[in-house]
Coordinates of C-alpha atoms and ligand atoms in Angstrom, one line a residue:
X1 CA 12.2 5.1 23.4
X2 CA 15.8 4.7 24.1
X3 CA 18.0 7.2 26.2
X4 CA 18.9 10.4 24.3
X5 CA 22.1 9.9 21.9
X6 CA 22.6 13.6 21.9
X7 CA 20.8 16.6 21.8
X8 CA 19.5 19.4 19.2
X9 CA 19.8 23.0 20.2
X10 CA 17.2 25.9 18.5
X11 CA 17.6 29.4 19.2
X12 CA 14.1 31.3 18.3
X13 CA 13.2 34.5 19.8
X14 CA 15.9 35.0 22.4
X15 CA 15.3 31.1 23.5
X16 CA 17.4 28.0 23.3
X17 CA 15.5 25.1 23.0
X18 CA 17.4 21.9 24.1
X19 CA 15.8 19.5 22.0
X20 CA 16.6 15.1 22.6
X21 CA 17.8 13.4 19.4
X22 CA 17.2 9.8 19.9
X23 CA 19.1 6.7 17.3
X24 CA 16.9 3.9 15.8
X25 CA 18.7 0.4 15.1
X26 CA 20.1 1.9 11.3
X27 CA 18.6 4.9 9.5
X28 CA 18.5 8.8 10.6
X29 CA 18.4 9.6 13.9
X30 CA 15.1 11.8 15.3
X31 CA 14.9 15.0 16.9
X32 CA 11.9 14.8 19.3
X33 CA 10.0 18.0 19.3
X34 CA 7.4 17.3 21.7
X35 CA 7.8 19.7 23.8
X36 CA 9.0 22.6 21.0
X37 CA 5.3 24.3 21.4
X38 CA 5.3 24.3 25.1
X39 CA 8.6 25.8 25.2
X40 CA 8.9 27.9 22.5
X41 CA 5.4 28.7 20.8
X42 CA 6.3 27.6 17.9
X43 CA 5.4 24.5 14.9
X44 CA 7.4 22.4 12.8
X45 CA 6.1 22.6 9.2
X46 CA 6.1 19.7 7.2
X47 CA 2.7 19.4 5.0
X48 CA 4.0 16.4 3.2
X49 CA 5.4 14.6 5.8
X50 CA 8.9 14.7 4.2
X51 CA 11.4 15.1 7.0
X52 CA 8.7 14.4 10.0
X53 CA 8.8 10.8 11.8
X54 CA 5.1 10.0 13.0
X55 CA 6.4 7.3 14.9
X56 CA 8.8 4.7 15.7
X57 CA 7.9 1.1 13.8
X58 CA 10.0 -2.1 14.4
X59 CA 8.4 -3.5 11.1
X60 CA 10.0 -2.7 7.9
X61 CA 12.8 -0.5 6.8
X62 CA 13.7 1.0 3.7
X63 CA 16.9 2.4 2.9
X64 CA 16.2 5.2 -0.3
X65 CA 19.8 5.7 -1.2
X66 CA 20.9 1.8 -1.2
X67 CA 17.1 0.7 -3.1
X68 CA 16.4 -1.6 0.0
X69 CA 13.7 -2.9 1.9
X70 CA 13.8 -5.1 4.9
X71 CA 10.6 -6.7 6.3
X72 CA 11.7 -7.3 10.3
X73 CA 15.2 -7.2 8.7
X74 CA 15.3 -9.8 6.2
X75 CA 15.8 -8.0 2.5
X76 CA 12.7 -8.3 0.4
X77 CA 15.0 -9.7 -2.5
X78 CA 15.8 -13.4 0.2
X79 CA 11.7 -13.1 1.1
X80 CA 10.5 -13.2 -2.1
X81 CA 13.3 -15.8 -3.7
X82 CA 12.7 -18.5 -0.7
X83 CA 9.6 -17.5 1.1
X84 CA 5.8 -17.1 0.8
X85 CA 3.0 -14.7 1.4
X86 CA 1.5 -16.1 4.6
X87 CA 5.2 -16.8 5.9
X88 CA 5.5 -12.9 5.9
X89 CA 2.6 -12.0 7.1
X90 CA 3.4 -14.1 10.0
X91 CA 7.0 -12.6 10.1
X92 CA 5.5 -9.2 9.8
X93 CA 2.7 -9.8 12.6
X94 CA 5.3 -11.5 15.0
X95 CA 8.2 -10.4 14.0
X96 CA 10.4 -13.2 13.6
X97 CA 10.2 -16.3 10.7
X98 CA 8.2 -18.9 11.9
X99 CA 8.5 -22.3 13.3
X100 CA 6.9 -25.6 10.9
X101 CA 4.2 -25.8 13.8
X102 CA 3.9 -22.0 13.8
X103 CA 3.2 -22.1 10.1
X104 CA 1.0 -25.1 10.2
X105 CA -1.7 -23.0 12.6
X106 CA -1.4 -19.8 11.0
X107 CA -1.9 -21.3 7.7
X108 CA -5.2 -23.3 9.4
X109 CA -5.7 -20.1 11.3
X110 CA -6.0 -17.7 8.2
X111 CA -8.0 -20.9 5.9
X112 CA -10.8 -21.2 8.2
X113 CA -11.8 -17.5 8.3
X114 CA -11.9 -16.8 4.2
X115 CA -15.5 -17.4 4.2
X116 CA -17.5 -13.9 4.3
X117 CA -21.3 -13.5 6.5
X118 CA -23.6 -14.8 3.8
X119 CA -25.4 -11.7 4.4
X120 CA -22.6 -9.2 3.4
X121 CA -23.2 -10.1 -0.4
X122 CA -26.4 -8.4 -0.2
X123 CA -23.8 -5.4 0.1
X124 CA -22.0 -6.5 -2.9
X125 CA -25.6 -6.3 -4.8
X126 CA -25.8 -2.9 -3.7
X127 CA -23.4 -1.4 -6.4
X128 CA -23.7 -1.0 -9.7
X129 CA -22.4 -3.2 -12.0
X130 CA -19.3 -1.2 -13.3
X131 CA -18.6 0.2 -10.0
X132 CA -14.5 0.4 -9.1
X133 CA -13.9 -2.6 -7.1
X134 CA -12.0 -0.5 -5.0
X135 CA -15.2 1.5 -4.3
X136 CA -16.9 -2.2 -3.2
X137 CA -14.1 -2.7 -1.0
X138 CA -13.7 0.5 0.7
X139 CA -17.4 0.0 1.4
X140 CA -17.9 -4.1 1.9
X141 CA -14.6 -3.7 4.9
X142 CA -16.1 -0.7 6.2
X143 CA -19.6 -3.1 6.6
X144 CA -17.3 -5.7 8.1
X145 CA -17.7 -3.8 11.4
X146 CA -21.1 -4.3 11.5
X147 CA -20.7 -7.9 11.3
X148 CA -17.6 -8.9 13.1
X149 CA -18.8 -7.4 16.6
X150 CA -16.8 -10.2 18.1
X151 CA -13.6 -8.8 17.1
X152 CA -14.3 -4.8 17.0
X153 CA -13.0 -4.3 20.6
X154 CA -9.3 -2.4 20.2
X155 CA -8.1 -3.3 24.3
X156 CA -9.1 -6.8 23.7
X157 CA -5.5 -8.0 22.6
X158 CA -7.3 -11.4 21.5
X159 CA -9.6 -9.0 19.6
X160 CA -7.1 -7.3 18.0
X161 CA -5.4 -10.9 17.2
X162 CA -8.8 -12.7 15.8
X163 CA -9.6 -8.6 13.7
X164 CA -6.0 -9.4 12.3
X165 CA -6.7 -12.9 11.1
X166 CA -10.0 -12.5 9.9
X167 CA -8.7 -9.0 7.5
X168 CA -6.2 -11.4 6.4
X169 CA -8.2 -14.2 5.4
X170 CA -11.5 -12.8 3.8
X171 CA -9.7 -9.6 1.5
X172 CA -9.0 -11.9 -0.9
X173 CA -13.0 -13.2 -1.1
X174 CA -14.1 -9.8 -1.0
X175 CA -11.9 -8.7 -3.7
X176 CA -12.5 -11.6 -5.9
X177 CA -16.6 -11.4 -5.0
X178 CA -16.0 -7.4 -6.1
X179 CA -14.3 -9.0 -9.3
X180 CA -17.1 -11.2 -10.0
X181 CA -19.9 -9.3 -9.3
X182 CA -18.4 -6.4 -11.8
X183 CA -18.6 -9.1 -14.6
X184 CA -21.9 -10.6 -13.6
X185 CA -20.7 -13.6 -13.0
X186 CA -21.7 -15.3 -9.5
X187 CA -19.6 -15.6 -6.3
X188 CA -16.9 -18.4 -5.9
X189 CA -16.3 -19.6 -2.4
X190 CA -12.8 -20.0 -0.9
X191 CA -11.5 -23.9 -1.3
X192 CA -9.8 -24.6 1.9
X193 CA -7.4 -27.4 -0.2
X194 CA -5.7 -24.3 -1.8
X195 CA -3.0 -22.1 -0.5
X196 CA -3.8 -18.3 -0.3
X197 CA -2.8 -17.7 -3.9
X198 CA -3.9 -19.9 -5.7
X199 CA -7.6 -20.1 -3.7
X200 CA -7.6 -15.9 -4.5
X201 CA -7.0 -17.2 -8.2
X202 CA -9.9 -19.9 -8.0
X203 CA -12.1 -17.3 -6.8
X204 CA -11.4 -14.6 -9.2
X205 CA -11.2 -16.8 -12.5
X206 CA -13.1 -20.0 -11.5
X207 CA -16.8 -20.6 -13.0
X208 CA -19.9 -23.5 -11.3
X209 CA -20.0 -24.9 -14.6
X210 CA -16.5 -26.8 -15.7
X211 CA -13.8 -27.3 -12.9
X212 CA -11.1 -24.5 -13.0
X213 CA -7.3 -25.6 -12.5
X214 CA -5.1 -23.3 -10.8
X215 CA -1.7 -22.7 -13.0
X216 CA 1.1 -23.3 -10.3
X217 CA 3.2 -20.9 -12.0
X218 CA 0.6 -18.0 -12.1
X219 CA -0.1 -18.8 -8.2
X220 CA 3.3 -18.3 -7.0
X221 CA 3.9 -15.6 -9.5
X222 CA 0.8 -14.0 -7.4
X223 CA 2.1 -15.4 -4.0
X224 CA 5.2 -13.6 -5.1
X225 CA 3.4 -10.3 -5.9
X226 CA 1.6 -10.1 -2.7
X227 CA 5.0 -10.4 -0.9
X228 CA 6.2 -7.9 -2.7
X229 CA 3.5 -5.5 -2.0
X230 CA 2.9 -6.5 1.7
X231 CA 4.5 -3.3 3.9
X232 CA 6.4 -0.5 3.3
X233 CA 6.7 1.5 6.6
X234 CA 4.8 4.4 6.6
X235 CA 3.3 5.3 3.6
X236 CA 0.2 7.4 3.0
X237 CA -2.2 4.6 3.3
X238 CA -0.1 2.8 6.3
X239 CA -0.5 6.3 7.9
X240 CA -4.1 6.6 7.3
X241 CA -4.7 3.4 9.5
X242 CA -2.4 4.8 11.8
X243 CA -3.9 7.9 12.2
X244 CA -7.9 6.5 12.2
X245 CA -6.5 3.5 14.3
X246 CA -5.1 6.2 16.8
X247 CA -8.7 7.7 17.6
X248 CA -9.8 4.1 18.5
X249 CA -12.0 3.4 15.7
X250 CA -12.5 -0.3 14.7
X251 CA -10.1 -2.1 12.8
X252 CA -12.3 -2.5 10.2
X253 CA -13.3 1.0 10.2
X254 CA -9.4 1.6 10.0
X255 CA -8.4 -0.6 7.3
X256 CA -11.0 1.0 4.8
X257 CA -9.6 4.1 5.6
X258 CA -6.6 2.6 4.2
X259 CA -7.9 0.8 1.2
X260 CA -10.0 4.9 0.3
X261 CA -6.3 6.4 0.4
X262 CA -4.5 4.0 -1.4
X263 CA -6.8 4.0 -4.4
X264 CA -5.1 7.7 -5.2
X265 CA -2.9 7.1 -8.2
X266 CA 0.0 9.2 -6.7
X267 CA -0.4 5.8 -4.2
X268 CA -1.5 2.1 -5.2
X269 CA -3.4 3.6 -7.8
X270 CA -0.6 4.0 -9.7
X271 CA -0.3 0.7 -11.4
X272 CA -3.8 1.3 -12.9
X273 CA -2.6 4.6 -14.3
X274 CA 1.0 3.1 -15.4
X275 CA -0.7 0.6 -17.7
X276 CA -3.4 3.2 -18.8
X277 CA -0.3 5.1 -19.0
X278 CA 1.8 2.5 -21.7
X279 CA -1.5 1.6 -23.6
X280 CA -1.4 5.5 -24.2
X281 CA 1.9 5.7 -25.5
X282 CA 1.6 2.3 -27.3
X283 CA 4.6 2.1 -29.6
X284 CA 8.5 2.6 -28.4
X285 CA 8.6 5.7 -31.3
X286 CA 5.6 7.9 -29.1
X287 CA 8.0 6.9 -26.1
X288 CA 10.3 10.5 -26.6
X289 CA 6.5 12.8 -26.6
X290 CA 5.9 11.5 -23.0
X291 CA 9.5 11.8 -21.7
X292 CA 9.2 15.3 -22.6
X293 CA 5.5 15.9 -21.1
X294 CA 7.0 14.5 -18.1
X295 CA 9.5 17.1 -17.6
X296 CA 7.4 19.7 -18.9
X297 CA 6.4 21.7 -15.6
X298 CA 3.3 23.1 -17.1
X299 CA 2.1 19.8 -18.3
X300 CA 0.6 17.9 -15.4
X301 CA 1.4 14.9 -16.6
X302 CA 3.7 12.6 -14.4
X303 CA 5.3 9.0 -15.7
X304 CA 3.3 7.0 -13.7
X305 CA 5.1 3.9 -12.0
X306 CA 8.1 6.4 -11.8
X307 CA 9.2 7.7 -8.9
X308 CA 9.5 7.5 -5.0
X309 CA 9.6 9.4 -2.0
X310 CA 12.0 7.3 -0.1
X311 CA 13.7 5.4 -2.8
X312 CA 16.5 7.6 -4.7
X313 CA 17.8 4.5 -6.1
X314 CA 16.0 1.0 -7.8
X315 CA 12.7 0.2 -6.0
X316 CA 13.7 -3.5 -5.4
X317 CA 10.0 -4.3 -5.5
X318 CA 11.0 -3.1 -8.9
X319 CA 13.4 -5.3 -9.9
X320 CA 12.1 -8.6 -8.8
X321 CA 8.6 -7.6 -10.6
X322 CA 10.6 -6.8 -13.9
X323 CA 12.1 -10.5 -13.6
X324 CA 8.9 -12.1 -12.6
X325 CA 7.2 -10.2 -16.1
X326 CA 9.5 -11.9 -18.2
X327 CA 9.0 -15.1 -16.3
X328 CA 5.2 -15.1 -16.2
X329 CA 4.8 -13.9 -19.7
X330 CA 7.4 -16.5 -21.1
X331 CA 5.3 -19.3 -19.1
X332 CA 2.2 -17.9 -20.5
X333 CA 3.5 -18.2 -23.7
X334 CA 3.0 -14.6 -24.4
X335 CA 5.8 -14.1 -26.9
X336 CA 5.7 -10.5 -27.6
X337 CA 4.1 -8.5 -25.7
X338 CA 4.2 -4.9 -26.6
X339 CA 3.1 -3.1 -23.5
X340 CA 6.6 -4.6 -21.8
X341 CA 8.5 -3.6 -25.1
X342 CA 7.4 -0.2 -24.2
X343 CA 7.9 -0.1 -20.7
X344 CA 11.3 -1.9 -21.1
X345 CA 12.5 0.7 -23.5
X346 CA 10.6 3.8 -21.4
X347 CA 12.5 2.6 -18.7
X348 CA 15.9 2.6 -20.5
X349 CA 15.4 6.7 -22.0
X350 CA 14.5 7.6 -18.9
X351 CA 16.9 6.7 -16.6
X352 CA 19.3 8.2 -19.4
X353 CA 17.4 11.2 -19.3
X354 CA 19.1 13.8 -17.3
X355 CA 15.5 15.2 -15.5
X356 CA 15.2 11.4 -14.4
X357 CA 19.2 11.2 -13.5
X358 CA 19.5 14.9 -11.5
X359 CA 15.8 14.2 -9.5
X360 CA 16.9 10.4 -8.9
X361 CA 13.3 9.2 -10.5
X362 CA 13.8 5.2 -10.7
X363 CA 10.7 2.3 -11.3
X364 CA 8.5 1.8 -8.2
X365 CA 6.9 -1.0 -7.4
X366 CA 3.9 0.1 -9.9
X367 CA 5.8 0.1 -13.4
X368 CA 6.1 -3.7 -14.1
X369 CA 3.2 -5.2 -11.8
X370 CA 0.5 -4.1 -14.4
X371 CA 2.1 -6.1 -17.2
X372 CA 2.0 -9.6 -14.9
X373 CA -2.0 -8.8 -13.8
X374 CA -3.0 -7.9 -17.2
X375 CA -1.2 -11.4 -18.6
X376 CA -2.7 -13.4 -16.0
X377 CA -6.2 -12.0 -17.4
X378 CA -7.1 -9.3 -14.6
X379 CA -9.0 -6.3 -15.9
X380 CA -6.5 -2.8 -14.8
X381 CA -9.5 -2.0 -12.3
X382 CA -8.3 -5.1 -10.0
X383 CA -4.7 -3.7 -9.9
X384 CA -5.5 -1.6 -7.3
X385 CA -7.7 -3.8 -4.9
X386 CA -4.9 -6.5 -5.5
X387 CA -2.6 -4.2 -3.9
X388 CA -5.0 -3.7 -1.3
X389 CA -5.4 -7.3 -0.5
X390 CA -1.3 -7.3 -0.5
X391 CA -1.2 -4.3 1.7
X392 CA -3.8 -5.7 4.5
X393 CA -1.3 -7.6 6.4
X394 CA 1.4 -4.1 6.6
X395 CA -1.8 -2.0 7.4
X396 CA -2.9 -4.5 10.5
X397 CA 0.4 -5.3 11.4
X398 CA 1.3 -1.4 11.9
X399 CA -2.4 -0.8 13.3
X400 CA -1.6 -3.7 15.8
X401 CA 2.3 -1.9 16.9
X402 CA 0.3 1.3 17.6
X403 CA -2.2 0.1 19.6
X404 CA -0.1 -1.9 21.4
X405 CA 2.3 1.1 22.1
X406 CA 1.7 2.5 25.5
X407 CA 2.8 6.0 24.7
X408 CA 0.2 6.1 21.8
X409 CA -1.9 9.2 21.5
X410 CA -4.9 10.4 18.7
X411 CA -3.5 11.7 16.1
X412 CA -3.7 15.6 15.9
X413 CA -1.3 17.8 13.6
X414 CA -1.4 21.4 13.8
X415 CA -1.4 24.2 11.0
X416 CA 0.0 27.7 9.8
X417 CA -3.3 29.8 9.5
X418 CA -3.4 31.9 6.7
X419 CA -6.6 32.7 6.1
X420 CA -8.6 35.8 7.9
X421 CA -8.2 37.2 11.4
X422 CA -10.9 37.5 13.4
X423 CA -14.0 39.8 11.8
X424 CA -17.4 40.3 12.6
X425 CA -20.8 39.6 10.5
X426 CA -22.4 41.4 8.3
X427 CA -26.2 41.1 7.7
X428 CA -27.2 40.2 3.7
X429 CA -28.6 43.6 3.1
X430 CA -25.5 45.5 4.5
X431 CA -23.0 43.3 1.9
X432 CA -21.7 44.9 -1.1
Ligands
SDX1 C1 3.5 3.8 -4.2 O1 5.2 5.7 0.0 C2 5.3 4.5 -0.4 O2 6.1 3.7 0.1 C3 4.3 4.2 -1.5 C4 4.5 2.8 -2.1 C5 4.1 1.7 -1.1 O3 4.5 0.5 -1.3 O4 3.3 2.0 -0.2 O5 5.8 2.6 -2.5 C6 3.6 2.6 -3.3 O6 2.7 4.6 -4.0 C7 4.6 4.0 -5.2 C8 4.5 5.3 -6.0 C9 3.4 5.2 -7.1 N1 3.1 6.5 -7.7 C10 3.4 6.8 -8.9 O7 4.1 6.0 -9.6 C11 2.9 8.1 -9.5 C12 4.0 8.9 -10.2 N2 5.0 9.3 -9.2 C13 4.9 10.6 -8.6 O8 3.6 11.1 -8.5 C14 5.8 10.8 -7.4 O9 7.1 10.3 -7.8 C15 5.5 10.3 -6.0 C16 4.1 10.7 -5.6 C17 5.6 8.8 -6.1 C18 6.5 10.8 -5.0 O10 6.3 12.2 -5.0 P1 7.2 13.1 -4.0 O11 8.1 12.4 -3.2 O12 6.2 14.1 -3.4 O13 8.1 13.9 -5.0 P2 7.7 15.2 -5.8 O14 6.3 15.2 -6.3 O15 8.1 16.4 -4.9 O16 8.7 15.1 -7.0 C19 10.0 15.6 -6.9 C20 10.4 16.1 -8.3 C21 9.3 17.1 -8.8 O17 10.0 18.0 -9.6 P3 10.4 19.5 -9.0 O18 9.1 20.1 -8.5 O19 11.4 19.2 -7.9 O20 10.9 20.2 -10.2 O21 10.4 15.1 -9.2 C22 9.4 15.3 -10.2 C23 8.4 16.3 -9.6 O22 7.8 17.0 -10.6 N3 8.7 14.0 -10.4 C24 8.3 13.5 -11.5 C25 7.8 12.2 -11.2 N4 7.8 12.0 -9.9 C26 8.4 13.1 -9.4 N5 8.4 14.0 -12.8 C27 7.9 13.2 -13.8 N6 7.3 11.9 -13.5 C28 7.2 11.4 -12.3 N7 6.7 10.2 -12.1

């Protein structure tokens, strides 16, 4: 951490509390308030995390007001015009673009470790059939631990390096493997010809019997996707492997932590819900009933895919998945397709609405990416775990700046008690 840029002042109970205030490289500056118990016997309260900065990142950046997102600086709009999936997961892991001969071994790197332990689908087979996939994966990674002893060892910086490669290379096999074993149809191994896209789409779509030609236009409209959903600083599931990385459990231990929390639909769940969501309201004339269930505070209902807790602008993720489902669907063929009618045209009332307008609720990255899934023939139960197997690469690379970071400690927030003061017991036959 940098030299103080000036300094914060609380007065609390006859006390002044001279607190540091330290500058990042662009957004809001930090109070530090490590020492605020110590010296003053007091918490910060901040159940939702809203104005509280767990830590300092040099990963991604996301500006709320302006609706951008910078992966090590470079806007998400440049990355996912001109670059590719495993060019940013080497950007994000290194922290710079990366040389031709850079690219050439991570590429080989990440190809040669998509296989699984032929043992682990005996995990697979213990699920039922029409288990989430997301319930396969949180368990199948978690197993990965008990496979991968090799790689478990956080102070092992090589370790940590050959954890980060293998979470990389084999999410796609176990999510397509989760895919495939919730249709009955048998495992497809990873092709080591294809890139990362298109060998996730091979596995997920290909069967033994006829051979199965990946579309180039789906693949990169995938590659594109899992670019768009790679990091996004620290967001609930980021801060889950944060916070289970920070006690010094595995990294696969951590990252299943990750995939559990961002299976919530307030989370990357939400793309599930948004298309459960528009095949609910199904035609643009039941569009005005949800608008007003939306803002009705004693209906629970939320417009899903709507929405951000940084972003009081355009999610760009947003914008460039609203292209790419006019794109896609054109290439497909798919003339009309009614679920992007309504989405298009939900889109358009809200952000006319005044609720939307006054409470700055835009798109997230979960309104449009349904539509593309769904086109390219994924069931809405694979949204999720393909946000998952997008996500890896942001969870291990912020897993990997933590562990790395000398000042580091377990994770440990305190509370405000509420509940009774301290009482005695009372025997069973002496209760009212
Ligand atoms: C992701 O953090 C990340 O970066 C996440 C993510 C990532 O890449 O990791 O971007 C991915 O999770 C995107 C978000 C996907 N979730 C959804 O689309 C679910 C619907 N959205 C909401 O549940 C909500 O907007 C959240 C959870 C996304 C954000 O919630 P906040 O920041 O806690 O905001 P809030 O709940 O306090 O809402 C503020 C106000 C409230 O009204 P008041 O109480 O102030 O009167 O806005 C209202 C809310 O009722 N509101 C909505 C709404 N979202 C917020 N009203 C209707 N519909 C919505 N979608």
């Amino acid at each position: 951490m940098q030299k103080p840029v000036k300094t914060a002042t609380l007065h609390y109970d006859g006390k002044e509390i001279v607190l540091p205030v330290y500058a990042g490289t662009v957004g809001p500056n930090v109070v530090d308030i490590r020492k605020l118990f110590a010296e003053a016997e007091v918490f910060t309260f901040d159940p939702g995390f809203t104005s509280t900065a767990a830590c300092d990142s040099s990963i991604t950046y996301i500006d709320g007001d302006k609706g951008e997102l910078l992966y090590r600086g470079y806007p998400i709009e440049q990355l996912a015009a001109q670059s590719n999936f495993l060019e940013v997961c080497n950007l994000l892991l290194y922290g710079e673009l990366p040389t031709a001969a850079q690219t050439t071994d991570f590429v080989n790197r990440v190809t040669r470790h998509t296989m699984l332990h032929e043992q682990m689908q005996y995990f697979f087979r213990g699920f039922r059939r029409d288990a989430h996939p997301m319930a396969t994966m949180v368990g199948v990674v978690g197993a990965m631990s008990a496979f991968y002893h090799d790689s478990t060892d956080i102070n092992d910086p090589w370790q940590r390096e050959v954890a980060a490669i293998r979470m990389i290379a084999k999410m796609p096999t176990i999510a397509a493997w989760a895919y495939k074993y919730s249709i009955g149809q048998p495992f497809v191994y990873p092709q080591n010809h294809l890139d990362y896209a298109s060998n996730f789409l091979h596995m997920c779509f290909a069967v033994p019997c006829e051979p199965y030609v990946v579309s180039p236009v789906l693949a990169k409209a995938m590659d594109r996707i899992m670019m768009l959903h790679a990091d996004h600083e620290q967001n609930a599931s980021t801060s889950t492997v944060r916070l289970a990385g920070s006690s010094g459990a595995n990294p696969f231990a951590c990252i299943a932590a990750g995939i559990a929390c961002l299976w919530g639909p307030a989370h990357g769940g939400a793309n599930q819900a948004t298309l459960e969501m528009l095949r609910e309201i199904a035609t643009v004339d039941r569009i005005p009933e949800f608008i007003r269930r939306a803002k009705d505070k004693n209906d629970p209902f939320r417009l899903m895919g709507f929405g951000h807790r940084v972003y009081k602008n355009f999610d760009p993720r947003a914008k460039v998945m609203k292209e790419s489902a006019d794109e896609v669907l054109d290439l497909l063929g798919v003339k009309h397709n009614p679920l992007l009618q309504v989405a298009k045209e939900l889109e358009r009332i809200a952000l006319e609405d005044e609720y939307f307008i006054e409470k700055k609720l835009y798109p997230n990255v979960d309104f449009y990416s349904g539509i593309i899934l769904e086109a390219m023939g994924f069931p809405t139960a694979m949204f999720t775990p393909i946000f998952a197997v997008s996500r890896t690469v942001g969870w291990i690379a912020q897993w990997k700046e933590m562990i790395a970071d000398p000042t580091q400690k377990i994770g440990r927030p305190r509370q405000l008690y509420v509940g009774p003061t301290r009482r005695d017991y009372v025997p069973v036959e002496a209760r009212g």
